[in-house]
Amino acid sequence: MLVLAQESDWFEEYLAPIISIKVVAGVDEAIAHINRYSSHHTDAILTRDHMHAQQFLREVDSASVMVNTSTRFADGFEYGLGAEIGISTDKFHARGPVGIEGLTSLKYVVLGDGEIRA
């Protein structure tokens, strides 16, 4: 069944074998659309144009950006993080697939004997 998309469709995560397709005039419009409506988890471009691929990688504000590959590779294990414990689309503390390192924090201990810093 083919149905014309409404603006609310661009925000929808279907969790079903359903897709929304938008035809755009060029890479600039595609990037603007992605940056407005994406979950910012993973976005991909299929292109033969190297300059478009580089622009996409630079300008799409997502945790994972991919060129000519399946977004199914956006996984903590695939990135060498070990078992994926969670996913974050935020930019603070962890972003993207989260492994154990993303759930830990550091404590810096500095011991001195009266040293000063000028």
mmCIF file of N, CA and C in Angstrom, residues 45-90:
data_model
loop_
_atom_site.group_PDB
_atom_site.id
_atom_site.type_symbol
_atom_site.label_atom_id
_atom_site.label_comp_id
_atom_site.label_asym_id
_atom_site.label_seq_id
_atom_site.Cartn_x
_atom_site.Cartn_y
_atom_site.Cartn_z
ATOM 1 N N ILE A 45 24.044 7.230 3.580
ATOM 2 C CA ILE A 45 23.846 7.720 2.221
ATOM 3 C C ILE A 45 24.349 6.645 1.261
ATOM 4 N N LEU A 46 23.623 6.477 0.172
ATOM 5 C CA LEU A 46 24.056 5.620 -0.923
ATOM 6 C C LEU A 46 24.385 6.546 -2.076
ATOM 7 N N THR A 47 25.649 6.568 -2.481
ATOM 8 C CA THR A 47 26.072 7.505 -3.517
ATOM 9 C C THR A 47 27.330 7.015 -4.208
ATOM 10 N N ARG A 48 27.518 7.461 -5.439
ATOM 11 C CA ARG A 48 28.773 7.236 -6.161
ATOM 12 C C ARG A 48 29.627 8.507 -6.143
ATOM 13 N N ASP A 49 29.063 9.581 -5.625
ATOM 14 C CA ASP A 49 29.723 10.884 -5.619
ATOM 15 C C ASP A 49 30.528 11.059 -4.331
ATOM 16 N N HIS A 50 31.845 11.033 -4.461
ATOM 17 C CA HIS A 50 32.731 11.123 -3.292
ATOM 18 C C HIS A 50 32.529 12.431 -2.519
ATOM 19 N N MET A 51 32.335 13.536 -3.223
ATOM 20 C CA MET A 51 32.144 14.825 -2.551
ATOM 21 C C MET A 51 30.838 14.835 -1.752
ATOM 22 N N HIS A 52 29.784 14.242 -2.288
ATOM 23 C CA HIS A 52 28.523 14.153 -1.546
ATOM 24 C C HIS A 52 28.699 13.286 -0.302
ATOM 25 N N ALA A 53 29.443 12.204 -0.441
ATOM 26 C CA ALA A 53 29.691 11.328 0.710
ATOM 27 C C ALA A 53 30.432 12.084 1.803
ATOM 28 N N GLN A 54 31.457 12.828 1.434
ATOM 29 C CA GLN A 54 32.234 13.581 2.421
ATOM 30 C C GLN A 54 31.387 14.667 3.083
ATOM 31 N N GLN A 55 30.567 15.345 2.300
ATOM 32 C CA GLN A 55 29.675 16.374 2.855
ATOM 33 C C GLN A 55 28.692 15.741 3.834
ATOM 34 N N PHE A 56 28.148 14.591 3.478
ATOM 35 C CA PHE A 56 27.215 13.873 4.345
ATOM 36 C C PHE A 56 27.893 13.527 5.671
ATOM 37 N N LEU A 57 29.087 12.977 5.618
ATOM 38 C CA LEU A 57 29.810 12.601 6.837
ATOM 39 C C LEU A 57 30.084 13.812 7.723
ATOM 40 N N ARG A 58 30.407 14.943 7.109
ATOM 41 C CA ARG A 58 30.713 16.172 7.846
ATOM 42 C C ARG A 58 29.483 16.810 8.462
ATOM 43 N N GLU A 59 28.382 16.840 7.723
ATOM 44 C CA GLU A 59 27.258 17.693 8.097
ATOM 45 C C GLU A 59 26.082 16.988 8.758
ATOM 46 N N VAL A 60 25.970 15.681 8.638
ATOM 47 C CA VAL A 60 24.865 14.977 9.297
ATOM 48 C C VAL A 60 25.225 14.799 10.764
ATOM 49 N N ASP A 61 24.358 15.290 11.629
ATOM 50 C CA ASP A 61 24.611 15.296 13.072
ATOM 51 C C ASP A 61 24.002 14.052 13.723
ATOM 52 N N SER A 62 24.627 12.905 13.473
ATOM 53 C CA SER A 62 24.159 11.648 14.052
ATOM 54 C C SER A 62 25.336 10.920 14.685
ATOM 55 N N ALA A 63 25.028 10.038 15.632
ATOM 56 C CA ALA A 63 26.072 9.295 16.334
ATOM 57 C C ALA A 63 26.857 8.406 15.376
ATOM 58 N N SER A 64 26.191 7.834 14.397
ATOM 59 C CA SER A 64 26.838 7.014 13.373
ATOM 60 C C SER A 64 26.399 7.518 12.009
ATOM 61 N N VAL A 65 27.360 7.770 11.150
ATOM 62 C CA VAL A 65 27.062 8.136 9.768
ATOM 63 C C VAL A 65 27.789 7.147 8.868
ATOM 64 N N MET A 66 27.108 6.695 7.837
ATOM 65 C CA MET A 66 27.629 5.623 7.000
ATOM 66 C C MET A 66 27.464 5.964 5.530
ATOM 67 N N VAL A 67 28.378 5.437 4.730
ATOM 68 C CA VAL A 67 28.322 5.616 3.285
ATOM 69 C C VAL A 67 28.315 4.237 2.634
ATOM 70 N N ASN A 68 27.321 4.005 1.807
ATOM 71 C CA ASN A 68 27.230 2.785 0.997
ATOM 72 C C ASN A 68 27.328 1.498 1.810
ATOM 73 N N THR A 69 26.698 1.471 2.954
ATOM 74 C CA THR A 69 26.671 0.254 3.764
ATOM 75 C C THR A 69 25.383 0.199 4.565
ATOM 76 N N SER A 70 25.106 -0.961 5.097
ATOM 77 C CA SER A 70 23.888 -1.168 5.866
ATOM 78 C C SER A 70 23.978 -0.499 7.227
ATOM 79 N N THR A 71 22.886 0.128 7.632
ATOM 80 C CA THR A 71 22.845 0.728 8.969
ATOM 81 C C THR A 71 22.815 -0.341 10.058
ATOM 82 N N ARG A 72 22.683 -1.590 9.683
ATOM 83 C CA ARG A 72 22.719 -2.670 10.673
ATOM 84 C C ARG A 72 24.114 -2.823 11.277
ATOM 85 N N PHE A 73 25.120 -2.178 10.702
ATOM 86 C CA PHE A 73 26.460 -2.203 11.286
ATOM 87 C C PHE A 73 26.592 -1.257 12.474
ATOM 88 N N ALA A 74 25.585 -0.456 12.748
ATOM 89 C CA ALA A 74 25.612 0.472 13.891
ATOM 90 C C ALA A 74 25.323 -0.318 15.157
ATOM 91 N N ASP A 75 26.347 -0.939 15.680
ATOM 92 C CA ASP A 75 26.198 -1.841 16.816
ATOM 93 C C ASP A 75 27.487 -1.803 17.624
ATOM 94 N N GLY A 76 27.352 -1.797 18.927
ATOM 95 C CA GLY A 76 28.523 -1.747 19.790
ATOM 96 C C GLY A 76 29.517 -2.849 19.512
ATOM 97 N N PHE A 77 29.052 -4.066 19.281
ATOM 98 C CA PHE A 77 29.959 -5.176 18.998
ATOM 99 C C PHE A 77 30.700 -4.940 17.690
ATOM 100 N N GLU A 78 29.988 -4.465 16.667
ATOM 101 C CA GLU A 78 30.621 -4.189 15.374
ATOM 102 C C GLU A 78 31.686 -3.102 15.493
ATOM 103 N N TYR A 79 31.499 -2.168 16.416
ATOM 104 C CA TYR A 79 32.462 -1.087 16.613
ATOM 105 C C TYR A 79 33.592 -1.483 17.553
ATOM 106 N N GLY A 80 33.605 -2.716 18.006
ATOM 107 C CA GLY A 80 34.673 -3.166 18.889
ATOM 108 C C GLY A 80 34.480 -2.757 20.336
ATOM 109 N N LEU A 81 33.246 -2.438 20.723
ATOM 110 C CA LEU A 81 32.975 -2.014 22.099
ATOM 111 C C LEU A 81 32.555 -3.174 22.993
ATOM 112 N N GLY A 82 32.561 -4.382 22.468
ATOM 113 C CA GLY A 82 32.056 -5.517 23.229
ATOM 114 C C GLY A 82 30.546 -5.551 23.139
ATOM 115 N N ALA A 83 29.943 -6.267 24.059
ATOM 116 C CA ALA A 83 28.485 -6.385 24.053
ATOM 117 C C ALA A 83 27.858 -5.011 24.226
ATOM 118 N N GLU A 84 26.882 -4.714 23.386
ATOM 119 C CA GLU A 84 26.200 -3.422 23.481
ATOM 120 C C GLU A 84 25.261 -3.434 24.677
ATOM 121 N N ILE A 85 25.446 -2.484 25.545
ATOM 122 C CA ILE A 85 24.655 -2.398 26.766
ATOM 123 C C ILE A 85 23.501 -1.423 26.596
ATOM 124 N N GLY A 86 23.670 -0.450 25.742
ATOM 125 C CA GLY A 86 22.636 0.551 25.526
ATOM 126 C C GLY A 86 22.952 1.378 24.305
ATOM 127 N N ILE A 87 22.089 2.339 24.020
ATOM 128 C CA ILE A 87 22.251 3.237 22.883
ATOM 129 C C ILE A 87 21.900 4.639 23.343
ATOM 130 N N SER A 88 22.686 5.611 22.905
ATOM 131 C CA SER A 88 22.400 7.000 23.244
ATOM 132 C C SER A 88 22.448 7.847 21.984
ATOM 133 N N THR A 89 21.490 8.745 21.841
ATOM 134 C CA THR A 89 21.538 9.712 20.749
ATOM 135 C C THR A 89 21.894 11.095 21.275
ATOM 136 N N ASP A 90 22.187 11.173 22.558
ATOM 137 C CA ASP A 90 22.576 12.432 23.176
ATOM 138 C C ASP A 90 24.062 12.668 22.921
#
